[in-house]
Coordinates of C-alpha atoms in Angstrom, one line a residue:
Chain A
X11 CA 0.3 -0.1 -0.1
X12 CA 2.8 2.4 1.0
X13 CA 4.7 1.7 -2.6
X14 CA 1.9 2.4 -4.2
X15 CA 0.9 5.9 -2.5
X16 CA 4.5 6.8 -3.0
X17 CA 3.9 5.8 -6.5
X18 CA 0.9 7.8 -6.9
X19 CA 2.3 10.8 -5.3
X20 CA 5.7 10.8 -7.3
X21 CA 2.8 10.8 -10.7
X22 CA 1.4 13.6 -9.6
X23 CA 4.2 15.7 -8.1
X24 CA 5.7 14.9 -11.9
X25 CA 2.3 16.2 -13.5
X26 CA 2.4 19.2 -11.3
X27 CA 5.6 20.2 -12.0
X28 CA 5.7 19.2 -15.7
X29 CA 2.4 21.2 -15.9
X30 CA 4.5 24.4 -14.5
X31 CA 7.5 24.2 -17.2
X32 CA 4.9 23.9 -20.0
X33 CA 3.2 27.0 -19.2
X34 CA 6.5 28.9 -18.6
X35 CA 7.5 27.6 -21.9
X36 CA 4.1 28.2 -23.6
X37 CA 5.2 32.4 -22.7
X38 CA 6.9 32.8 -25.2
X39 CA 4.8 31.0 -28.0
X40 CA 6.6 31.5 -31.4
X41 CA 9.8 30.7 -29.7
X42 CA 8.6 27.4 -28.8
X43 CA 7.1 26.6 -32.0
X44 CA 10.4 27.6 -33.5
X45 CA 12.6 25.0 -31.1
X46 CA 10.0 21.9 -31.6
X47 CA 10.6 22.3 -35.6
X48 CA 13.8 22.8 -34.8
X49 CA 13.9 19.3 -32.6
X50 CA 12.0 18.1 -35.5
X51 CA 14.7 18.4 -37.5
X52 CA 17.8 18.2 -35.6
X53 CA 16.0 14.7 -34.9
X54 CA 15.5 14.1 -38.4
X55 CA 19.4 14.4 -39.4
X56 CA 20.4 10.8 -38.6
X57 CA 17.5 9.6 -40.8
X58 CA 18.8 12.5 -43.6
X59 CA 22.1 10.2 -43.0
X60 CA 20.4 6.8 -43.9
X61 CA 18.2 8.3 -46.7
X62 CA 21.7 9.2 -48.2
X63 CA 23.2 6.0 -47.6
X64 CA 20.2 4.2 -49.3
X65 CA 20.9 7.1 -52.5
X66 CA 24.1 5.2 -52.7
X67 CA 23.0 1.1 -52.0
X68 CA 20.2 -1.0 -52.3
X69 CA 20.4 -2.3 -49.0
X70 CA 22.4 -2.3 -45.6
X71 CA 23.6 -5.6 -43.8
X72 CA 21.1 -7.3 -46.5
X73 CA 18.1 -5.2 -45.3
X74 CA 16.5 -2.6 -47.5
X75 CA 15.3 0.9 -46.9
X76 CA 11.8 0.1 -45.3
X77 CA 13.1 -2.2 -43.3
X78 CA 15.9 0.0 -41.5
X79 CA 13.3 2.5 -41.6
X80 CA 10.8 0.2 -39.4
X81 CA 14.1 -0.4 -37.3
X82 CA 14.6 3.3 -37.2
X83 CA 10.6 4.6 -36.4
X84 CA 10.6 2.0 -33.5
X85 CA 13.8 3.3 -32.0
X86 CA 13.5 6.8 -32.4
X87 CA 9.7 7.0 -31.0
X88 CA 10.4 4.5 -28.2
X89 CA 13.2 6.8 -27.2
X90 CA 11.7 9.8 -27.8
X91 CA 9.0 9.5 -25.6
X92 CA 11.6 8.4 -23.3
X93 CA 13.5 11.6 -23.8
X94 CA 10.4 13.9 -23.4
X95 CA 9.8 12.2 -20.4
X96 CA 12.9 11.4 -18.4
X97 CA 15.2 13.1 -20.4
X98 CA 15.6 16.0 -17.6
X99 CA 17.7 13.7 -15.4
X100 CA 20.9 14.4 -17.7
X101 CA 21.0 17.6 -15.9
X102 CA 21.3 15.8 -12.1
X103 CA 25.1 15.8 -12.1
X104 CA 25.2 20.0 -12.8
X105 CA 22.4 20.4 -10.0
X106 CA 24.9 18.3 -7.4
X107 CA 28.1 20.5 -8.8
X108 CA 26.1 23.9 -8.0
X109 CA 24.5 23.0 -5.0
X110 CA 20.9 23.2 -6.2
X111 CA 20.2 19.2 -5.9
X112 CA 19.7 19.7 -2.2
X113 CA 16.6 22.0 -2.2
X114 CA 14.7 18.9 -4.2
X115 CA 15.8 16.5 -1.2
X116 CA 14.2 19.1 1.5
X117 CA 10.4 19.5 -0.4
X118 CA 8.2 16.8 0.3
X119 CA 8.1 15.3 -3.2
X120 CA 9.6 12.0 -4.8
X121 CA 13.3 12.9 -5.7
X122 CA 13.4 10.9 -9.0
X123 CA 10.1 12.4 -10.1
X124 CA 11.6 16.2 -9.7
X125 CA 14.5 15.2 -10.8
X126 CA 12.7 13.9 -14.2
X127 CA 10.1 17.0 -14.7
X128 CA 13.3 19.7 -13.9
X129 CA 12.6 22.0 -16.5
X130 CA 10.4 19.9 -18.7
X131 CA 11.2 20.2 -22.2
X132 CA 8.0 20.1 -24.7
X133 CA 10.0 21.0 -27.4
X134 CA 11.5 17.5 -27.2
X135 CA 8.1 16.3 -28.7
X136 CA 9.7 17.5 -32.0
X137 CA 11.7 13.6 -31.4
X138 CA 8.3 11.2 -30.8
X139 CA 6.4 13.2 -34.1
X140 CA 9.6 12.5 -36.3
X141 CA 10.3 8.9 -35.3
X142 CA 6.2 8.4 -35.6
X143 CA 6.4 10.1 -39.6
X144 CA 9.3 7.6 -40.2
X145 CA 7.6 4.4 -38.4
X146 CA 4.2 5.4 -40.4
X147 CA 5.5 5.6 -43.5
X148 CA 7.8 2.6 -42.9
X149 CA 4.5 0.6 -41.8
X150 CA 2.9 0.9 -45.0
X151 CA 6.1 0.8 -47.3
X152 CA 7.3 -2.3 -45.6
X153 CA 6.7 -6.0 -47.2
X154 CA 5.3 -7.5 -44.0
X155 CA 3.1 -10.7 -43.6
X156 CA 0.8 -9.0 -41.0
X157 CA -0.6 -11.8 -38.5
X158 CA -2.6 -10.7 -34.9
X159 CA 1.3 -11.5 -33.0
X160 CA 3.0 -9.1 -35.2
X161 CA 0.4 -6.4 -35.1
X162 CA 0.2 -6.6 -31.6
X163 CA 4.1 -6.7 -31.2
X164 CA 4.0 -2.9 -32.6
X165 CA 2.7 -1.6 -29.5
X166 CA 4.5 -3.6 -27.6
X167 CA 7.6 -2.9 -28.3
X168 CA 7.1 0.8 -28.5
X169 CA 6.1 0.7 -24.6
X170 CA 9.1 -1.7 -23.7
X171 CA 11.3 0.1 -26.1
X172 CA 10.4 3.2 -23.5
X173 CA 10.6 1.7 -20.7
X174 CA 14.5 0.0 -21.2
X175 CA 15.3 3.2 -22.5
X176 CA 13.5 4.9 -19.0
X177 CA 15.6 1.9 -17.0
X178 CA 19.2 3.1 -18.4
X179 CA 17.7 6.8 -18.0
X180 CA 17.6 6.4 -14.3
X181 CA 20.2 4.4 -14.3
X182 CA 22.8 6.7 -15.3
X183 CA 21.1 9.6 -13.4
X184 CA 22.3 7.2 -10.6
X185 CA 25.6 6.9 -11.6
X186 CA 25.9 10.8 -11.7
X187 CA 25.6 10.8 -7.7
X188 CA 29.4 9.0 -8.4
X189 CA 30.3 10.9 -10.9
X190 CA 29.1 14.5 -10.7
X191 CA 30.5 15.5 -14.3
X192 CA 30.1 12.2 -16.4
X193 CA 26.3 13.2 -18.2
X194 CA 28.6 11.7 -21.4
X195 CA 28.6 8.2 -20.3
X196 CA 24.7 8.5 -20.1
X197 CA 24.8 9.6 -23.8
X198 CA 26.6 7.1 -24.6
X199 CA 23.8 4.6 -23.8
X200 CA 20.6 6.8 -24.5
X201 CA 21.9 8.5 -27.5
X202 CA 23.9 5.9 -28.6
X203 CA 21.3 3.0 -28.4
X204 CA 18.8 4.3 -30.3
X205 CA 21.5 5.5 -32.8
X206 CA 23.0 1.4 -33.0
X207 CA 19.3 0.9 -33.4
X208 CA 18.7 2.2 -36.0
X209 CA 20.5 0.1 -37.9
X210 CA 20.3 -3.6 -38.9
X211 CA 21.9 -6.1 -36.2
X212 CA 23.9 -7.7 -39.0
X213 CA 26.2 -4.8 -39.3
X214 CA 27.8 -5.2 -36.1
X215 CA 29.8 -7.7 -34.4
X216 CA 29.1 -10.9 -33.1
X217 CA 30.2 -9.5 -28.9
X218 CA 29.0 -6.7 -29.6
X219 CA 24.9 -8.0 -30.6
X220 CA 25.7 -10.1 -27.6
X221 CA 26.0 -7.5 -25.0
X222 CA 23.1 -5.1 -26.1
X223 CA 21.3 -8.5 -25.5
X224 CA 22.3 -10.2 -22.6
X225 CA 24.2 -7.2 -20.8
X226 CA 22.4 -4.1 -22.1
X227 CA 19.6 -5.3 -23.3
X228 CA 18.9 -2.9 -25.8
X229 CA 18.3 -5.4 -28.4
X230 CA 14.3 -5.9 -26.6
X231 CA 13.6 -2.7 -27.9
X232 CA 13.2 -3.6 -31.5
X233 CA 16.1 -5.7 -33.2
X234 CA 14.3 -8.7 -31.4
X235 CA 10.8 -8.5 -32.0
X236 CA 11.5 -6.4 -35.7
X237 CA 12.8 -9.8 -36.3
X238 CA 10.1 -11.7 -35.9
X239 CA 8.0 -8.8 -37.5
X240 CA 9.6 -9.4 -40.7
X241 CA 10.3 -12.3 -40.5
X242 CA 14.0 -12.4 -40.6
X243 CA 16.3 -14.4 -38.9
X244 CA 18.5 -13.0 -35.7
X245 CA 21.9 -13.0 -35.7
X246 CA 22.6 -14.9 -32.5
X247 CA 20.4 -18.0 -33.5
X248 CA 18.2 -17.2 -30.4
X249 CA 15.0 -19.2 -30.2
X250 CA 11.7 -17.5 -31.7
X251 CA 10.0 -17.0 -28.5
X252 CA 12.8 -14.4 -27.1
X253 CA 10.6 -12.3 -29.6
X254 CA 8.0 -11.9 -26.7
X255 CA 9.7 -11.3 -23.8
X256 CA 10.7 -7.7 -24.3
X257 CA 7.8 -6.6 -21.6
X258 CA 9.7 -8.9 -19.0
X259 CA 12.9 -7.6 -20.2
X260 CA 11.4 -4.5 -19.3
X261 CA 10.3 -5.0 -16.5
X262 CA 13.9 -6.4 -15.1
X263 CA 15.4 -3.3 -16.0
X264 CA 13.3 -1.1 -14.2
X265 CA 13.6 -3.2 -11.1
X266 CA 17.0 -2.5 -11.3
X267 CA 17.1 0.7 -11.9
X268 CA 15.1 1.5 -9.4
X269 CA 17.7 -0.5 -6.8
X270 CA 20.5 1.3 -8.3
X271 CA 18.4 5.0 -7.8
X272 CA 18.3 4.1 -4.4
X273 CA 22.3 2.9 -3.5
X274 CA 23.3 6.0 -5.4
X275 CA 20.5 8.6 -4.0
X276 CA 21.5 7.3 -0.9
X277 CA 25.5 7.6 -1.3
X278 CA 24.5 11.5 -2.1
X279 CA 26.7 13.6 -0.2
X280 CA 26.4 17.0 -0.7
X281 CA 29.0 20.0 -1.7
X282 CA 28.1 22.0 1.3
X283 CA 29.0 24.9 -0.6
Chain B
X7 CA 54.7 41.4 -28.3
X8 CA 52.7 42.1 -24.8
X9 CA 49.9 41.4 -26.7
X10 CA 50.7 38.1 -27.9
X11 CA 51.7 37.4 -24.6
X12 CA 47.7 38.4 -23.0
X13 CA 46.3 36.1 -25.7
X14 CA 49.1 33.4 -24.8
X15 CA 47.4 33.6 -21.2
X16 CA 43.7 33.7 -22.4
X17 CA 44.6 30.2 -24.0
X18 CA 46.9 28.6 -21.7
X19 CA 44.2 29.5 -19.0
X20 CA 41.4 28.3 -20.9
X21 CA 43.4 25.2 -21.7
X22 CA 43.8 24.6 -17.6
X23 CA 40.1 25.1 -17.5
X24 CA 39.3 22.4 -19.4
X25 CA 41.7 20.5 -18.0
X26 CA 40.0 20.5 -14.3
X27 CA 37.3 18.5 -15.8
X28 CA 38.9 15.3 -15.6
X29 CA 35.7 12.7 -15.3
X30 CA 33.4 14.8 -18.1
X31 CA 36.6 14.5 -20.3
X32 CA 36.7 10.4 -19.5
X33 CA 33.4 10.3 -20.7
X34 CA 34.1 12.2 -23.5
X35 CA 36.1 9.4 -24.6
X36 CA 34.0 6.9 -23.5
X37 CA 31.3 8.4 -25.9
X38 CA 32.8 9.3 -28.8
X39 CA 34.6 5.7 -28.4
X40 CA 30.9 4.2 -28.6
X41 CA 30.1 6.3 -31.5
X42 CA 32.7 5.4 -33.8
X43 CA 32.3 1.9 -33.0
X44 CA 28.5 2.3 -34.3
X45 CA 30.0 4.4 -37.0
X46 CA 32.7 2.0 -38.2
X47 CA 30.0 -1.0 -38.5
X48 CA 27.8 1.3 -40.6
X49 CA 30.4 2.5 -43.0
X50 CA 32.0 -1.2 -43.0
X51 CA 28.6 -2.3 -44.4
X52 CA 28.1 0.7 -46.5
X53 CA 31.3 0.3 -48.1
X54 CA 30.4 -3.7 -48.4
X55 CA 27.7 -2.8 -50.8
X56 CA 29.4 0.0 -53.0
X57 CA 33.3 -0.6 -52.4
X58 CA 34.8 2.5 -53.5
X59 CA 32.1 5.1 -52.7
X60 CA 33.5 8.6 -52.7
X61 CA 36.9 7.3 -53.9
X62 CA 37.4 5.8 -50.4
X63 CA 38.3 2.5 -49.9
X64 CA 37.2 0.6 -46.7
X65 CA 40.3 1.1 -44.6
X66 CA 40.0 5.2 -45.8
X67 CA 36.5 5.2 -44.7
X68 CA 37.0 3.6 -41.1
X69 CA 40.2 6.1 -41.1
X70 CA 37.5 8.9 -41.6
X71 CA 34.9 7.9 -39.0
X72 CA 37.8 7.9 -36.0
X73 CA 38.7 11.1 -37.2
X74 CA 35.6 12.9 -37.2
X75 CA 35.1 11.5 -33.0
X76 CA 38.7 12.8 -32.8
X77 CA 37.9 16.4 -33.9
X78 CA 34.6 16.5 -33.1
X79 CA 34.6 17.9 -29.4
X80 CA 37.8 19.6 -30.1
X81 CA 36.1 21.3 -33.5
X82 CA 32.8 22.2 -31.9
X83 CA 31.3 20.6 -34.7
X84 CA 27.6 20.6 -33.6
X85 CA 29.0 23.5 -30.9
X86 CA 29.2 23.8 -27.5
X87 CA 32.4 25.6 -27.3
X88 CA 33.2 29.3 -26.4
X89 CA 30.0 30.3 -28.4
X90 CA 28.0 29.2 -25.5
X91 CA 29.3 31.5 -23.0
X92 CA 29.6 34.4 -25.2
X93 CA 26.2 34.3 -26.3
X94 CA 25.1 34.0 -22.4
X95 CA 26.6 37.1 -22.0
X96 CA 25.3 38.6 -24.8
X97 CA 21.8 37.9 -23.4
X98 CA 22.7 38.6 -20.0
X99 CA 24.3 42.1 -21.1
X100 CA 27.9 41.2 -19.3
X101 CA 29.4 41.9 -22.9
X102 CA 29.4 45.6 -21.6
X103 CA 32.5 44.9 -19.2
X104 CA 34.1 42.7 -21.7
X105 CA 33.9 45.4 -24.1
X106 CA 35.7 47.6 -21.8
X107 CA 38.7 45.4 -21.3
X108 CA 41.5 46.7 -23.4
X109 CA 41.8 43.6 -25.7
X110 CA 40.3 42.8 -28.6
X111 CA 36.8 41.0 -28.0
X112 CA 37.4 38.5 -31.3
X113 CA 41.1 37.8 -30.5
X114 CA 40.0 37.1 -27.1
X115 CA 37.6 34.3 -27.7
X116 CA 39.9 33.3 -30.3
X117 CA 42.3 32.9 -28.0
X118 CA 40.3 31.3 -25.2
X119 CA 38.6 28.7 -27.7
X120 CA 41.9 27.4 -29.0
X121 CA 43.1 26.8 -25.7
X122 CA 39.9 24.5 -25.4
X123 CA 40.8 23.2 -28.6
X124 CA 44.0 22.2 -27.8
X125 CA 42.7 20.4 -24.5
X126 CA 40.0 18.9 -26.3
X127 CA 42.0 17.1 -29.2
X128 CA 44.6 16.3 -27.0
X129 CA 42.2 14.9 -23.9
X130 CA 39.4 13.9 -25.9
X131 CA 40.3 13.3 -29.4
X132 CA 43.8 11.3 -29.0
X133 CA 42.4 8.3 -27.3
X134 CA 40.0 7.0 -29.5
X135 CA 41.5 7.6 -32.8
X136 CA 44.1 5.1 -31.4
X137 CA 41.9 2.8 -30.0
X138 CA 40.2 3.1 -33.7
X139 CA 43.9 2.4 -35.4
X140 CA 44.3 -0.2 -33.1
X141 CA 41.4 -2.5 -33.6
X142 CA 40.1 -1.7 -37.6
X143 CA 42.7 -1.5 -40.2
X144 CA 43.1 2.8 -41.2
X145 CA 44.8 3.9 -44.4
X146 CA 47.5 6.1 -42.4
X147 CA 50.6 7.7 -43.7
X148 CA 53.9 6.7 -43.0
X149 CA 55.6 10.0 -44.4
X150 CA 56.3 12.9 -41.7
X151 CA 55.3 15.5 -44.2
X152 CA 51.9 14.2 -45.0
X153 CA 51.2 14.2 -40.6
X154 CA 52.7 17.9 -41.1
X155 CA 50.4 19.1 -43.9
X156 CA 47.9 17.4 -41.7
X157 CA 48.4 19.7 -38.7
X158 CA 48.6 22.6 -40.5
X159 CA 44.7 21.6 -42.0
X160 CA 44.0 21.1 -38.3
X161 CA 45.5 24.5 -37.1
X162 CA 43.1 26.2 -40.6
X163 CA 40.0 23.9 -39.3
X164 CA 40.5 25.9 -35.9
X165 CA 40.0 28.7 -37.5
X166 CA 37.0 27.9 -39.7
X167 CA 35.2 26.4 -36.4
X168 CA 36.0 29.5 -34.7
X169 CA 34.6 31.5 -37.8
X170 CA 31.5 30.3 -38.1
X171 CA 30.7 30.0 -34.8
X172 CA 31.7 33.8 -33.7
X173 CA 29.4 35.0 -36.4
X174 CA 26.6 32.4 -34.9
X175 CA 27.0 33.9 -31.3
X176 CA 27.4 38.0 -32.6
X177 CA 23.7 36.8 -34.2
X178 CA 22.7 36.9 -30.7
X179 CA 22.8 40.9 -30.0
X180 CA 20.0 40.6 -32.6
X181 CA 18.1 37.9 -31.8
X182 CA 18.4 37.8 -27.7
X183 CA 17.5 34.1 -28.1
X184 CA 20.1 31.4 -28.4
X185 CA 18.3 28.5 -28.7
X186 CA 17.6 28.9 -32.3
X187 CA 21.3 29.4 -33.1
X188 CA 22.5 26.4 -31.3
X189 CA 19.9 24.4 -33.2
X190 CA 21.2 26.0 -36.6
X191 CA 25.2 25.3 -35.4
X192 CA 23.8 21.5 -34.8
X193 CA 21.9 20.8 -38.3
X194 CA 24.7 22.7 -40.2
X195 CA 27.6 21.1 -38.1
X196 CA 26.4 17.5 -38.2
X197 CA 25.6 17.3 -41.5
X198 CA 27.9 19.9 -43.5
X199 CA 30.8 18.7 -42.2
X200 CA 30.2 15.5 -42.9
X201 CA 29.4 13.8 -39.2
X202 CA 26.6 11.5 -41.1
X203 CA 28.7 10.5 -44.3
X204 CA 31.7 11.7 -45.9
X205 CA 30.9 14.9 -47.9
X206 CA 32.5 12.9 -51.3
X207 CA 30.1 10.2 -50.6
X208 CA 27.0 12.6 -50.8
X209 CA 24.9 12.0 -54.1
X210 CA 26.2 14.5 -57.0
X211 CA 25.2 17.6 -57.0
X212 CA 24.4 18.0 -53.1
X213 CA 28.0 16.6 -52.8
X214 CA 29.4 19.3 -54.5
X215 CA 27.5 21.7 -52.9
X216 CA 28.6 21.0 -49.2
X217 CA 32.2 20.4 -50.5
X218 CA 32.2 24.1 -51.6
X219 CA 31.1 25.5 -48.0
X220 CA 33.5 26.3 -44.8
X221 CA 32.3 23.2 -43.0
X222 CA 34.1 20.6 -45.2
X223 CA 37.1 22.6 -44.3
X224 CA 36.6 20.9 -40.5
X225 CA 36.5 17.4 -41.2
X226 CA 36.4 16.4 -45.0
X227 CA 39.7 18.9 -46.1
X228 CA 41.7 17.5 -43.2
X229 CA 40.6 13.8 -43.8
X230 CA 41.5 13.9 -47.7
X231 CA 44.4 15.5 -46.6
X232 CA 45.6 12.8 -43.9
X233 CA 45.3 9.8 -46.6
X234 CA 46.6 11.6 -49.8
X235 CA 43.6 12.4 -51.9
X236 CA 44.0 16.1 -52.1
X237 CA 46.9 18.3 -52.5
X238 CA 48.1 20.1 -49.1
X239 CA 48.2 23.2 -50.8
X240 CA 45.3 22.8 -52.7
X241 CA 43.7 22.3 -49.4
X242 CA 45.1 25.0 -47.5
X243 CA 44.4 27.3 -49.8
X244 CA 40.4 26.7 -49.5
X245 CA 40.6 26.6 -45.9
X246 CA 42.3 30.1 -45.4
X247 CA 40.2 31.6 -48.2
X248 CA 37.5 30.0 -45.6
X249 CA 39.1 31.4 -42.6
X250 CA 40.0 34.9 -44.1
X251 CA 36.2 35.4 -45.1
X252 CA 34.6 34.4 -42.2
X253 CA 37.0 36.1 -39.6
X254 CA 37.2 39.2 -41.7
X255 CA 33.2 39.1 -41.7
X256 CA 33.0 38.1 -37.6
X257 CA 34.7 41.5 -37.8
X258 CA 32.7 43.5 -39.6
X259 CA 29.6 42.2 -37.6
X260 CA 31.5 42.9 -34.0
X261 CA 31.7 46.1 -35.1
X262 CA 27.7 46.7 -36.0
X263 CA 26.7 44.7 -32.6
X264 CA 29.0 46.9 -30.4
X265 CA 27.6 50.0 -31.5
X266 CA 24.2 48.5 -30.6
X267 CA 25.1 48.1 -26.9
X268 CA 23.6 50.3 -24.6
X269 CA 24.6 49.9 -20.8
X270 CA 22.1 50.2 -18.2
X271 CA 22.4 52.4 -15.5
X272 CA 21.5 50.9 -11.7

C-alpha cells in the first residue's frame, strides 16, 4: 500500500512540475514553435544520413530501406517518449555540482519525480513526432505478412522500448551521484543506444550484439521483436519465443534501475557550498 | 609583443580550465569511442555494398570515422565551444564589461577557444583515434610530411570552426534568444561537416555544394590531406580562404553589434 501511494504521489508531483514548465515554456509561443520545429529537424538528421546512404546502395547488411526505416521508427519513437519524460535527468550532475540538488531533497516530493520533470522540455516532442512519421511510412512501405501477434507486437515494442530506455536514463542518473560530471557516459547508452538500434543487427560484430542482448538489453527494444515481424532470422540464433520477452526485459530493467537509483541517492553527499 | 603574451595567457587559462574536468573528459572519450564503433560498422556495411564509394576504400572510410570522432569535440562540430558562453554574456548584458577590457573581443575569444580546442584534441581526441587504429584497419600515412601537412589543416580547421561560431554567437545581439542559433549550429555542423557521411559520398550535386561550403574545411579537408586524397596546397588555400572570409565577416559584424550595446544604469 505504501509503495503504491508513493508511486501515485510521484506521478502527481511529476505532472504538476511538468505542467508548470509547460506553462512557462508557452509564455513565448513563437519561440516554442521554433524550438519544436528545430528539434524535429535535428532528430531527423540521422534519418537523412540513412537516406543518403540508401541513395548510394539498395540494401545495408541485407536490409532494405523500408526495413531499416521500421527499425529506425521504432527506436526513435520509443526513445523520444522516454527522452521527453525522463531526459531532464541528464541535468542531475549539474544540480549536484552547483548545490541546488539539496533543495530537491527537502521538498516532501519523491526526488526522482522532481529530477525527471525538472525544466520539462515539451520541445522534445519533436523527436516523437519525427520517429512516428518514419514509423508510419515504414509500416506502409515494408513488405510484411501481417498476423495478429505481429500487429500486437508494434505497440508492445514501443512501450517496452520506452521503459527499457527509461531504466537506462534512471540508472545513468544514479551513476551521476558517483561521477558528478559524467553525463556523457549516460549519452553513450541513451543516444548511442538509439543510434545503434536504427541499423540492422547484421551490421555489428557478434560480441557487440551479445552485449546489447544480455548485458544492456537494448536488443529487446526493436531488434528481436522486429526480426520476428519482418520474418528475419536473429543473428545469435536465439529461439523465436525471445521475441515476446520485451515486456519482461523491460520489467527487470526497471526493477534494477530502481535499486541502483536508491543506492545512488543514499550515497549522496552534498557539496556543502 | 605584450599583447601576444596576453592572448597566450588567455589560451593557456582556457586550456587549464578544461583540463580540470577530468571525469567529464573521460566520459567524453567513452562516448566518442562508442559512437565511433557504431559508425564504423555501418560504414563497413555501406562500403561492402559499394566499394570505392566517394573514392574511398574501406580502410579510408574507417579512418574517416575515427578522425571525425577525434575532432568532434575539439572543433565543436555541433557547437558547444566558447560560443555558448559568449551568447550567454550577450544575452545577460555582461558583454558590456568585456567591451571595456583593453583587449580585442574577437582575438580574446579566439585565444580562449584555441586553448579549449588544444585540450580537447589531446584529452578527448587522441584516445578514440588510437583505439580505432588498434582495432580496425586504417589508412594512415607513413611519412612525416603528410602528418605535418595534416597538422596545418587542423589549425586552419580550427580557425574556420571559430569563424562560423563567432558569427553565430554575435547574431544573438539581434535575436536575443540563443536556442535557435544553437540548433542551427548543430544541424549545419553535423550535416555539412560530414559527420553523418563523408561529403564526397553525398549524391552528385548535393555533394558538390557541401564540399564548397566552409564546414567542409573542418573534417573532409583534413581527412583527405591525411589520407593523401588531396594535395596539401590546394587544401590549405580552400581552408585559408574561408577562414579569412569568416573572420573578416566576424570583425564587421562585431563593430556593428557593439554599436548597439546600451549600458543600462543601475
